[in-house]
Every structure is written in structure tokens, then in C-alpha cells.
Short mmCIF file of C-alpha atoms and ligand atoms in Angstrom, two decimals:
data_model
loop_
_atom_site.label_atom_id
_atom_site.label_comp_id
_atom_site.label_asym_id
_atom_site.label_seq_id
_atom_site.Cartn_x
_atom_site.Cartn_y
_atom_site.Cartn_z
CA MET A 11 -16.43 -11.98 61.79
CA ALA A 12 -19.00 -14.50 60.66
CA ASN A 13 -16.69 -15.56 57.83
CA GLU A 14 -14.28 -16.88 60.46
CA MET A 15 -16.80 -19.28 62.01
CA SER A 16 -16.23 -23.03 61.83
CA ASP A 17 -17.46 -24.56 58.59
CA ASP A 18 -20.32 -26.50 60.18
CA GLU A 19 -21.44 -23.50 62.19
CA CYS A 20 -21.59 -21.51 58.97
CA ASP A 21 -23.57 -24.06 57.07
CA LYS A 22 -26.89 -22.37 57.61
CA THR A 23 -27.84 -23.58 54.17
CA ARG A 24 -27.71 -27.33 55.02
CA ASP A 25 -27.15 -27.68 51.31
CA PRO A 26 -25.59 -30.90 49.98
CA LEU A 27 -23.41 -28.69 47.77
CA TRP A 28 -21.87 -26.96 50.83
CA LYS A 29 -18.98 -29.42 51.18
CA TRP A 30 -18.36 -29.20 47.46
CA LYS A 31 -18.12 -25.43 47.76
CA LEU A 32 -15.56 -25.75 50.59
CA ASN A 33 -13.54 -28.26 48.57
CA LEU A 34 -13.45 -25.93 45.60
CA ILE A 35 -12.20 -23.05 47.78
CA LYS A 36 -9.53 -25.43 49.07
CA ASP A 37 -8.55 -26.37 45.49
CA ILE A 38 -8.29 -22.72 44.46
CA ARG A 39 -6.32 -22.00 47.64
CA GLU A 40 -3.81 -24.67 46.66
CA SER A 41 -3.43 -23.58 43.06
CA VAL A 42 -2.91 -19.89 43.86
CA GLY A 43 -0.44 -20.68 46.66
CA THR A 44 0.69 -18.52 49.55
CA VAL A 45 3.10 -15.59 49.84
CA GLU A 46 5.91 -18.05 50.53
CA SER A 47 5.49 -19.65 47.09
CA GLY A 48 7.00 -16.50 45.55
CA LYS A 49 4.07 -16.23 43.12
CA ASN A 50 2.24 -13.03 42.36
CA ILE A 51 -1.42 -12.37 42.99
CA LEU A 52 -3.37 -12.79 39.75
CA ASN A 53 -5.14 -9.66 38.58
CA VAL A 54 -8.37 -10.58 36.81
CA ALA A 55 -10.13 -7.89 34.77
CA VAL A 56 -13.90 -8.14 34.35
CA ILE A 57 -14.86 -6.40 31.10
CA GLY A 58 -18.01 -6.02 29.04
CA ASN A 59 -20.43 -3.51 27.65
CA LYS A 60 -22.77 -1.33 29.71
CA GLY A 61 -25.26 -2.97 32.05
CA CYS A 62 -24.43 -6.58 31.10
CA GLY A 63 -23.99 -7.61 34.76
CA LYS A 64 -20.23 -7.17 35.38
CA SER A 65 -20.61 -5.70 38.86
CA SER A 66 -23.31 -8.23 39.79
CA PHE A 67 -20.97 -10.99 38.63
CA ILE A 68 -18.12 -9.58 40.75
CA ASN A 69 -20.45 -9.56 43.79
CA THR A 70 -21.44 -13.15 43.01
CA LEU A 71 -17.91 -14.39 42.59
CA LEU A 72 -16.60 -12.67 45.73
CA THR A 73 -19.59 -14.04 47.64
CA SER A 74 -18.81 -17.54 46.36
CA PHE A 75 -15.65 -17.41 48.53
CA ARG A 76 -17.65 -16.42 51.61
CA LYS A 77 -19.20 -18.74 54.13
CA ASP A 78 -21.69 -16.40 55.77
CA LYS A 79 -23.69 -14.24 53.38
CA TRP A 80 -23.74 -12.29 50.13
CA GLN A 81 -22.11 -8.87 50.25
CA LEU A 82 -22.45 -5.86 48.00
CA TYR A 83 -18.89 -5.11 46.93
CA ALA A 84 -19.43 -3.45 43.56
CA GLN A 85 -22.27 -1.00 43.00
CA VAL A 86 -25.02 -2.52 40.85
CA GLY A 87 -27.41 -0.50 38.68
CA MET A 88 -31.06 -0.81 37.82
CA ASN A 89 -30.32 -0.18 34.16
CA ASN A 90 -29.92 -2.76 31.48
CA GLY A 91 -27.50 -0.88 29.35
CA ASN A 92 -29.78 1.95 28.25
CA ILE A 93 -28.67 4.57 30.75
CA SER A 94 -25.09 5.65 31.45
CA SER A 95 -22.78 3.24 33.25
CA ILE A 96 -23.27 2.70 36.97
CA THR A 97 -19.66 1.69 37.43
CA ARG A 98 -17.75 4.82 36.50
CA HIS A 99 -14.31 4.02 37.81
CA LEU A 100 -11.92 1.16 37.64
CA LYS A 101 -12.13 -0.52 41.03
CA SER A 102 -10.18 -3.49 42.33
CA PHE A 103 -11.23 -6.02 44.97
CA SER A 104 -8.38 -7.88 46.62
CA ALA A 105 -8.90 -10.88 48.88
CA LYS A 106 -6.82 -9.32 51.64
CA GLU A 107 -8.84 -6.12 51.73
CA SER A 108 -12.31 -7.22 50.79
CA TYR A 109 -13.58 -10.75 50.34
CA TYR A 110 -11.21 -13.16 52.12
CA LYS A 111 -9.49 -11.36 54.96
CA GLU A 112 -9.07 -14.37 57.22
CA GLU A 113 -5.99 -15.77 55.46
CA PRO A 114 -3.99 -12.77 54.24
CA ASP A 115 -1.07 -14.96 53.14
CA VAL A 116 -3.10 -16.86 50.54
CA LEU A 117 -2.77 -15.30 47.09
CA PHE A 118 -6.44 -15.34 46.07
CA PRO A 119 -6.92 -13.23 42.92
CA THR A 120 -7.73 -9.54 42.76
CA PHE A 121 -10.80 -8.85 40.62
CA ILE A 122 -11.10 -5.56 38.77
CA ASP A 123 -14.45 -4.05 37.88
CA ILE A 124 -14.27 -1.89 34.78
CA ASN A 125 -17.09 0.28 33.60
CA GLY A 126 -19.04 -0.59 30.49
CA LEU A 127 -17.20 -0.06 27.22
CA GLU A 128 -19.00 0.95 24.04
CA ASP A 129 -18.78 -1.18 20.92
CA GLU A 130 -18.42 1.78 18.59
CA HIS A 131 -15.33 3.43 20.16
CA VAL A 132 -13.00 1.02 18.32
CA GLU A 133 -9.85 3.18 18.30
CA PHE A 134 -10.22 4.26 21.91
CA ASN A 135 -10.99 0.69 23.03
CA LYS A 136 -7.75 -0.56 21.44
CA VAL A 137 -5.57 1.99 23.22
CA PHE A 138 -7.52 1.78 26.47
CA LEU A 139 -7.47 -2.03 26.59
CA ARG A 140 -3.74 -2.21 25.87
CA ALA A 141 -3.07 0.36 28.61
CA LEU A 142 -5.40 -1.50 30.96
CA PHE A 143 -3.81 -4.91 30.37
CA GLU A 144 -0.33 -3.42 30.76
CA GLY A 145 -1.39 -2.01 34.12
CA LYS A 146 -1.31 1.67 33.17
CA ILE A 147 -4.80 2.60 34.33
CA LYS A 148 -5.04 3.84 37.88
CA GLU A 149 -7.63 2.83 40.44
CA LYS A 150 -10.70 5.09 40.56
CA GLU A 151 -9.76 6.59 37.19
CA LYS A 152 -12.80 7.79 35.22
CA ILE A 153 -12.90 6.06 31.85
CA THR A 154 -15.15 8.77 30.43
CA ASP A 155 -12.37 11.31 31.13
CA LEU A 156 -9.89 9.13 29.25
CA LEU A 157 -12.31 8.83 26.33
CA GLU A 158 -12.64 12.62 26.24
CA GLU A 159 -8.85 13.05 26.27
CA HIS A 160 -8.52 10.51 23.47
CA THR A 161 -11.17 12.25 21.37
CA THR A 162 -9.37 15.62 21.72
CA ASN A 163 -5.90 14.39 20.80
CA PRO A 164 -5.45 10.66 20.15
CA ASP A 165 -1.65 10.76 19.55
CA ASP A 166 -0.94 12.79 22.65
CA PHE A 167 -3.19 10.49 24.67
CA LYS A 168 -1.34 7.39 23.45
CA ASN A 169 2.07 8.88 24.22
CA LYS A 170 1.06 9.96 27.68
CA ILE A 171 -0.73 6.80 28.76
CA PHE A 172 2.03 4.37 27.81
CA LYS A 173 4.65 6.42 29.65
CA ARG A 174 2.85 5.88 32.95
CA THR A 175 4.30 3.58 35.57
CA GLU A 176 2.82 0.10 35.91
CA TYR A 177 -0.01 -0.24 38.39
CA LEU A 178 -2.20 -3.34 38.09
CA LYS A 179 -0.96 -5.58 35.31
CA ILE A 180 -3.70 -7.90 34.08
CA ASN A 181 -3.07 -11.67 34.08
CA ARG A 182 -6.55 -12.96 33.17
CA ILE A 183 -9.54 -11.44 31.40
CA ILE A 184 -13.18 -12.29 32.04
CA VAL A 185 -15.46 -10.94 29.33
CA VAL A 186 -19.09 -10.56 30.36
CA THR A 187 -22.21 -10.37 28.23
CA THR A 188 -25.91 -10.78 28.91
CA SER A 189 -28.02 -13.76 27.80
CA ASP A 190 -30.72 -11.36 26.64
CA PRO A 191 -31.15 -12.03 22.89
CA ALA A 192 -32.53 -8.48 22.49
CA ALA A 193 -29.10 -7.06 23.38
CA PRO A 194 -26.69 -7.48 20.45
CA ILE A 195 -23.30 -8.98 21.24
CA PRO A 196 -20.70 -6.20 21.00
CA THR A 197 -18.61 -8.17 18.50
CA GLU A 198 -16.23 -5.31 17.68
CA LEU A 199 -15.37 -4.78 21.34
CA PHE A 200 -14.83 -8.50 21.95
CA LYS A 201 -12.68 -8.91 18.86
CA CYS A 202 -10.65 -5.94 20.03
CA ILE A 203 -10.18 -7.56 23.49
CA ASN A 204 -9.07 -10.77 21.80
CA GLU A 205 -6.65 -8.94 19.50
CA VAL A 206 -5.00 -6.88 22.25
CA ALA A 207 -4.82 -9.82 24.68
CA THR A 208 -3.22 -12.08 22.03
CA ASP A 209 -0.75 -9.32 21.23
CA LEU A 210 0.31 -9.06 24.87
CA LYS A 211 1.80 -12.55 25.27
CA GLY A 212 -1.66 -14.14 25.03
CA ILE A 213 -3.37 -13.15 28.26
CA PRO A 214 -5.95 -15.96 28.84
CA ILE A 215 -9.55 -14.91 28.13
CA PHE A 216 -12.72 -16.37 29.70
CA GLY A 217 -16.35 -15.69 28.86
CA VAL A 218 -19.34 -15.24 31.16
CA MET A 219 -22.98 -14.92 30.09
CA THR A 220 -25.23 -13.52 32.83
CA LYS A 221 -29.01 -13.68 33.47
CA LYS A 222 -29.26 -17.46 33.03
CA ASP A 223 -32.32 -17.39 35.31
CA GLN A 224 -34.22 -15.17 32.87
CA PHE A 225 -33.29 -16.85 29.61
CA GLU A 226 -32.74 -20.49 30.57
CA ASP A 227 -35.39 -21.77 28.17
CA ASN A 228 -34.81 -19.28 25.40
CA GLU A 229 -34.19 -21.07 22.12
CA GLU A 230 -31.74 -18.44 20.87
CA ILE A 231 -29.26 -19.16 23.68
CA PRO A 232 -27.26 -21.97 21.99
CA GLN A 233 -26.56 -19.81 18.92
CA ARG A 234 -25.86 -16.74 21.09
CA THR A 235 -23.36 -18.75 23.13
CA LEU A 236 -21.58 -19.91 19.97
CA ASP A 237 -21.43 -16.33 18.61
CA PHE A 238 -20.08 -15.07 21.94
CA LEU A 239 -17.39 -17.75 22.07
CA ALA A 240 -16.46 -17.16 18.43
CA SER A 241 -16.06 -13.42 18.92
CA LEU A 242 -13.64 -14.10 21.78
CA GLY A 243 -11.91 -17.03 20.06
CA ILE A 244 -12.44 -19.34 23.05
CA THR A 245 -14.06 -22.73 23.65
CA LYS A 246 -16.80 -23.89 26.04
CA GLU A 247 -14.22 -24.92 28.68
CA SER A 248 -13.50 -21.25 29.27
CA PHE A 249 -17.16 -20.28 29.49
CA LEU A 250 -19.70 -19.89 32.29
CA TRP A 251 -23.43 -19.34 31.97
CA VAL A 252 -24.36 -17.82 35.28
CA GLU A 253 -27.24 -16.61 37.36
CA ASN A 254 -26.08 -13.88 39.69
CA TYR A 255 -27.20 -13.07 43.21
CA CYS A 256 -29.86 -10.44 42.40
CA PRO A 257 -33.48 -9.61 43.27
CA ASP A 258 -34.74 -11.48 40.20
CA THR A 259 -33.27 -14.76 41.42
CA ASP A 260 -34.39 -14.22 45.03
CA PRO A 261 -37.19 -11.59 45.32
CA ASN A 262 -37.08 -11.62 49.16
CA ILE A 263 -33.33 -10.94 49.07
CA GLU A 264 -32.72 -13.78 51.53
CA TYR A 265 -29.12 -13.79 50.34
CA ARG A 266 -28.51 -10.84 52.66
CA ARG A 267 -28.49 -13.48 55.41
CA THR A 268 -27.03 -16.51 53.64
CA VAL A 269 -25.18 -17.89 50.65
CA TYR A 270 -26.51 -20.25 47.99
CA PRO A 271 -24.04 -23.05 47.20
CA LYS A 272 -26.18 -23.74 44.10
CA ILE A 273 -24.96 -20.37 42.73
CA ASP A 274 -21.46 -20.55 44.26
CA VAL A 275 -20.37 -23.99 43.07
CA PRO A 276 -20.44 -23.33 39.27
CA VAL A 277 -18.78 -19.94 39.86
CA LEU A 278 -15.98 -21.50 41.95
CA GLU A 279 -15.48 -24.25 39.36
CA PHE A 280 -15.06 -21.52 36.79
CA ILE A 281 -12.61 -19.55 38.98
CA ASN A 282 -10.67 -22.76 39.47
CA GLN A 283 -10.09 -22.74 35.71
CA VAL A 284 -9.29 -19.03 35.64
CA THR A 285 -6.63 -19.40 38.35
CA ASN A 286 -5.14 -22.53 36.80
CA PRO A 287 -1.38 -22.01 37.28
CA HIS A 288 -0.56 -23.83 34.02
CA LEU A 289 -1.92 -20.85 32.14
CA GLY A 290 1.20 -19.03 33.27
CA GLN A 291 1.99 -15.43 34.11
CA SER A 292 1.72 -15.89 37.85
CA LYS A 293 5.48 -16.00 38.49
CA GLU A 294 7.55 -12.91 38.00
CA TRP A 295 11.30 -12.39 37.92
CA HIS A 296 11.36 -11.41 41.59
CA GLY A 297 9.66 -14.63 42.71
CA PHE A 298 13.05 -16.17 43.53
CA LEU A 299 14.14 -13.07 45.48
CA THR A 300 10.87 -13.16 47.42
CA ILE A 301 11.43 -16.79 48.38
CA ILE A 302 15.01 -16.04 49.53
CA LEU A 303 13.84 -13.05 51.62
CA LEU A 304 11.03 -15.00 53.24
CA LYS A 305 13.36 -17.92 53.96
CA PHE A 306 15.81 -15.43 55.50
CA VAL A 307 13.03 -14.12 57.76
CA LYS A 308 11.90 -17.61 58.70
CA TRP A 309 15.25 -19.30 59.23
CA ILE A 310 17.50 -16.41 60.33
CA CYS A 311 15.53 -13.49 61.80
CA ILE A 312 13.08 -15.50 63.91
CA PRO A 313 15.62 -18.01 65.40
CA ILE A 314 18.09 -15.18 66.21
CA GLN A 315 15.32 -13.32 68.04
CA ILE A 316 14.40 -16.44 69.99
CA ILE A 317 18.05 -16.97 70.95
CA ILE A 318 18.44 -13.32 72.03
CA TRP A 319 15.35 -13.36 74.24
CA ALA A 320 16.31 -16.72 75.77
CA TYR A 321 19.76 -15.25 76.54
CA VAL A 322 18.20 -12.13 78.11
CA LEU A 323 15.86 -14.28 80.18
CA ILE A 324 18.71 -16.46 81.46
CA LEU A 325 20.82 -13.39 82.33
CA PHE A 326 17.85 -11.80 84.07
CA THR A 327 17.15 -14.91 86.16
CA PHE A 328 20.84 -15.07 87.03
CA MET A 329 20.81 -11.38 88.04
CA LEU A 330 17.77 -11.91 90.27
CA TYR A 331 19.33 -14.96 91.89
CA HIS A 332 22.74 -13.31 92.29
CA ASP A 333 21.49 -9.91 93.50
CA TYR A 334 18.68 -11.18 95.68
CA ASN A 335 20.27 -9.93 98.90
CA LYS A 336 21.30 -6.65 97.33
CA ILE A 337 17.74 -6.06 96.16
CA LEU A 338 16.44 -6.69 99.66
CA SER A 339 19.02 -4.44 101.28
CA THR A 340 18.32 -1.68 98.73
CA ALA A 341 14.67 -2.11 99.63
CA ASN A 342 15.43 -1.81 103.33
CA ASN A 343 17.67 1.21 102.78
CA THR A 344 15.07 2.82 100.59
CA MET A 345 12.44 2.24 103.25
CA ASN A 346 14.54 3.30 106.21
CA ASN A 347 16.22 6.33 104.75
CA ARG A 348 14.05 8.00 102.19
CA TYR A 349 10.45 6.92 101.87
CA GLU A 350 7.62 6.50 104.25
CA PHE A 351 5.87 3.74 102.33
CA THR A 352 7.05 0.14 102.02
CA LEU A 353 7.95 -0.68 98.49
CA PRO A 354 10.50 -3.47 98.04
CA ASP A 355 9.36 -3.43 94.36
CA ILE A 356 11.16 -0.13 93.90
CA ALA A 357 14.45 -1.89 94.53
CA LEU A 358 13.54 -4.53 92.00
CA ILE A 359 12.58 -1.91 89.39
CA TYR A 360 15.88 -0.15 90.05
CA HIS A 361 17.81 -3.39 89.49
CA VAL A 362 15.84 -4.21 86.40
CA TYR A 363 16.54 -0.72 85.09
CA ARG A 364 20.27 -1.17 85.74
CA PHE A 365 20.18 -4.61 84.17
CA PHE A 366 18.63 -3.36 80.92
CA ARG A 367 21.22 -0.59 80.69
CA LEU A 368 24.10 -3.06 80.56
CA PRO A 369 25.70 -3.01 77.08
CA PHE A 370 25.63 -6.81 76.72
CA VAL A 371 21.87 -6.73 77.38
CA ILE A 372 20.77 -3.63 75.51
CA ALA A 373 22.80 -4.45 72.36
CA PRO A 374 21.21 -7.88 71.68
CA ILE A 375 17.75 -6.41 72.43
CA ALA A 376 18.40 -3.67 69.88
CA VAL A 377 19.46 -6.32 67.33
CA SER A 378 16.30 -8.29 68.07
CA LEU A 379 14.08 -5.22 67.60
CA PHE A 380 15.88 -4.42 64.37
CA LEU A 381 15.29 -7.97 63.05
CA PHE A 382 11.66 -7.79 64.17
CA ILE A 383 11.07 -4.58 62.21
CA LEU A 384 12.94 -5.98 59.23
CA SER A 385 10.89 -9.18 59.09
CA TYR A 386 7.67 -7.20 59.55
CA ILE A 387 8.55 -4.95 56.60
CA VAL A 388 9.58 -7.93 54.43
CA LYS A 389 6.32 -9.77 55.13
CA LYS A 390 4.22 -6.66 54.51
CA LEU A 391 5.88 -5.53 51.32
CA VAL A 392 6.64 -8.82 49.66
CA ARG A 393 3.02 -9.01 48.49
CA ASN A 394 2.88 -5.50 47.15
CA SER A 395 5.98 -4.35 45.37
CA ILE A 396 9.50 -5.62 45.32
CA THR A 397 10.83 -2.12 44.53
CA LYS A 398 9.24 -0.66 47.64
CA LEU A 399 10.54 -3.64 49.58
CA LEU A 400 14.11 -3.15 48.43
CA LEU A 401 13.88 0.55 49.22
CA ALA A 402 12.57 -0.15 52.72
CA ILE A 403 15.29 -2.74 53.37
CA THR A 404 17.96 -0.30 52.18
CA ILE A 405 16.65 2.36 54.56
CA VAL A 406 16.44 -0.12 57.45
CA PHE A 407 20.06 -1.16 56.84
CA MET A 408 21.31 2.35 56.12
CA LEU A 409 20.03 3.91 59.34
CA PRO A 410 22.06 1.79 61.80
CA THR A 411 25.10 2.02 59.49
CA LEU A 412 24.85 5.83 59.48
CA VAL A 413 24.42 5.87 63.25
CA TYR A 414 27.51 3.69 63.57
CA VAL A 415 29.62 5.78 61.18
CA TYR A 416 28.67 9.07 62.84
CA LYS A 417 28.53 7.75 66.39
CA ASP A 418 31.24 10.16 67.59
CA GLN A 419 29.46 13.21 66.21
CA ILE A 420 26.12 11.99 67.62
CA THR A 421 27.64 11.51 71.10
CA HIS A 422 29.20 14.93 70.77
CA TRP A 423 25.84 16.55 69.85
CA LEU A 424 24.05 14.75 72.62
CA SER A 425 26.55 15.63 75.32
N1 LIG B 17 -32.10 -11.63 36.42
C1 LIG B 17 -30.83 -11.31 36.45
N2 LIG B 17 -30.48 -10.02 36.49
C2 LIG B 17 -29.15 -9.71 36.54
C3 LIG B 17 -28.16 -10.72 36.54
N3 LIG B 17 -26.96 -10.11 36.57
C4 LIG B 17 -27.20 -8.78 36.60
N4 LIG B 17 -28.52 -8.53 36.58
C5 LIG B 17 -29.17 -7.23 36.60
O1 LIG B 17 -28.64 -6.42 35.55
C6 LIG B 17 -28.61 -5.04 35.94
C7 LIG B 17 -27.25 -4.44 35.65
O2 LIG B 17 -26.28 -5.08 36.44
P1 LIG B 17 -24.84 -4.45 36.80
O3 LIG B 17 -24.14 -5.50 37.57
O4 LIG B 17 -24.95 -3.11 37.40
O5 LIG B 17 -24.22 -4.34 35.34
P2 LIG B 17 -22.82 -3.68 34.95
O6 LIG B 17 -22.35 -4.41 33.75
O7 LIG B 17 -21.91 -3.61 36.10
O8 LIG B 17 -23.29 -2.21 34.55
P3 LIG B 17 -22.41 -0.88 34.37
O9 LIG B 17 -21.47 -0.80 35.49
O10 LIG B 17 -23.47 0.18 34.41
O11 LIG B 17 -21.76 -0.98 33.03
C8 LIG B 17 -28.99 -5.05 37.43
O12 LIG B 17 -30.31 -4.63 37.55
C9 LIG B 17 -28.82 -6.48 37.87
O13 LIG B 17 -29.72 -6.83 38.92
C10 LIG B 17 -28.58 -12.09 36.50
O14 LIG B 17 -27.78 -13.04 36.47
N5 LIG B 17 -29.91 -12.32 36.46
MG1 LIG B 18 -20.95 -2.03 36.98
#
């Protein structure tokens, strides 16, 4: 993959900002940590009203992590908020599965694209946002369907939605709006976001204003920025005025072949703030358990496997050395008595087969395979869900125990 090329090879841009971009990715990499840190991946929700540039911003920010070229991750529309939303479902983009696959152990954030919310649906927005931040909205869920359900029976909707199991709990919120002075700021929606986020242990909020390229010189921008910040109750440190990768900024769409560090650097600086670990909520109760499990894999499972395979190798070499003559004579017997073709290897295969059937060889190999599967499961599941992980470990431990307890019956059935 082009994203895995060396940094200099990738620098098609020859841009002085290229190194800065790489340093920022490194900084973010350090602050989010790796699986072994026991932290959780941050889930960052990108919210705003229809057509303000949420999906374009997601594409820009995921591209800012890339070294090769822009990619279309979230579907972008032609509309500017007048037609119905282009993004119709909640969709998440994790580093491991979409934008930064080369280092799956680094806990880069997951960004969630949410379709445009309407300023006037105040009651629905309150319930929806609380459910969203608490992780009760499922991936690919149609928000229009939820709105319809809420309109039919609000109380029933509330009861049902908060009883759901947790899916993607939100740790940071990025609120997006357009710079276009003709589009009113959806103050009610933003106040609602602020209210719900403050209520839920103060989830940190950040603001992004898109279409900088179009409205850079517009005199209404300073006041608009202040109004935007005021409606969210945040300061300029948590704000980014951005120009996204889009045909307006590059009519020839050259970005299909490259990246622009000029666009990436401010975005990465902003993400560096968003992922700031001092803002909290990145460590969960199971962080300690995760660390213990990973240490167990690293310091117990792997060394035991190395010892087992070294032991098997030594025994095997000893067997070869000790049985050398026997192997040759079996080969001669095999040749003289039974087969027409010369295959001394058959004797070797036979001895190898006998060797691996010995209880003091097969048992350690079985233990090693068991530890291998266990460490694989731990590494895979530790990132996703500790409940699933504990369940998998229980099953992995239960199976051999059951086999041991019922070994007599099993031998009886098999015989
Ligand atoms: N010039 C310019 N256009 C932009 C920028 N960001 C987004 N756009 C344009 O705005 C339009 C809407 O962008 P989307 O990213 O689809 O907006 P959205 O908020 O995801 O829209 P919905 O999903 O429909 O709610 C597209 O035509 C984009 O090209 C920008 O920074 N500059
Ligand atoms: Mg969209």
C-alpha cells in the first residue's frame, strides 16, 4: 500500500510543511498510546446541521493522517443544506479499518459521521444526542427513522432507546458549521449539544467552521466565529477554521494523486488538541485488566512457547542423532522388502511421525498451541470489548478442562 512507503518516497509534495505533518502524526501517536497502554480508543462524533461539510471534514481529517493521497471515506453531497441529507446513517471510521491500517496497535481515534440534524427538532435532538453520546445509537441506523418513531410516541421512544446496550460511547464532540454568512447558525441545536454534553460528565466539545476558502475575506466572519463559539460555550483554542479537500479548493482534483500538507497541518494540530489525554475519558475501569492480560501474553505465553519449541527441537535433534542407524536400516528394509522405489525419506517420515506421537512431545506442543490461540484472542479482543474477551478466555479455558474431566468417557466413545 502506498501509505506504507518510506516517508521520503511518499513526499511527492516536496512541501516544507511535510516534516511538520509527520511530526504532528507522531505527536498524536504518542498521546493516544498503543493497545498496551490499556487506554481506550477515543470515539469522536462529528455533528452539525445539513450540508455544512461534516463528511467533507471527515475525509479531510482522515486524509491528514495519510501520506499518499486523499481518499473518499464519507459520501459527500452537492447540496448546501437545501436538499435532504446525503449522509443518512451513522457511520464510524476507525484507524484500524479505514485510514491508518499500517499500525493496528496504535489507538488513533474513531471518527463518527452523523447525518445533518435540524435546528427545529429540539425535543428529538435532546433525546437523540443523549442516546448518541451514551453510545446507544447503532452503526448504519437511519436517523430519520428514529425521528419518525419519536414523533409517533416520544415517551415510548425514550424508554426503548435508553434500554439499549452500549455501542459507541462518545468521548469528544466536533461541532461543524459553514462559514457562509447566508446560512444561519443553528443556535438551538448547538445549545442543545452543549447542554447534553455538559450533563454527561462534560464531554469536551470542539468547533469547526468549513469553507474557509470561499469566505476568507468576508467581513462577517469574525462576528460569526464569536457567535458560533458562544453557542457552544467554547473558546478559540478549541476552534478550527478549515478549508476542506473539495473541488472548489482544487478544481483539477489533483488531490486524488497527492496530499496537501498546507491543508493537513492545521487539521492535525486541531486533532492533537482533540486527542489531548488531559481532557480525560480515555481510560476505563478495565484498563488495568487489559494491561495485566497483555503483560501475561508478553511475559508468560510467548516465553513458554519459545521454551517448548526449543525443547522439541533439542529432542528432535537428539532423536535423529540417536536413531540415525535405525532410520537407515528401516530405509534399507523398506527398500528391500516392500517397495520398488528408493525412498530413505520414508523412514525419516516414519520416525518423525513416531516422535511426534510421544506423550512428552505432543503434550508440550498442545500447550504451546493453546497458549498461541489464547494470546491471539487476547490481542484481538482487548481493543474491542473486555466482555467478549472474558467470555472467549472462559471458553478457551473451559474446553480443555471439560476434556480433562470427561477424558474417560471420551476415550470410551472413541474406542
Ligand atoms: N468550498 C468549499 N466547499 C466545501 C467545503 N467543505 C464542504 N464543502 C462542500 O459542501 C457540500 C456539502 O458537503 P458535505 O460534506 O456533504 O456536507 P455534510 O454536512 O456531510 O452534508 P449532509 O451529510 O448532507 O448533512 C459539498 O458540495 C462540499 O464540496 C470547504 O471547505 N470549502
Ligand atoms: Mg454528510
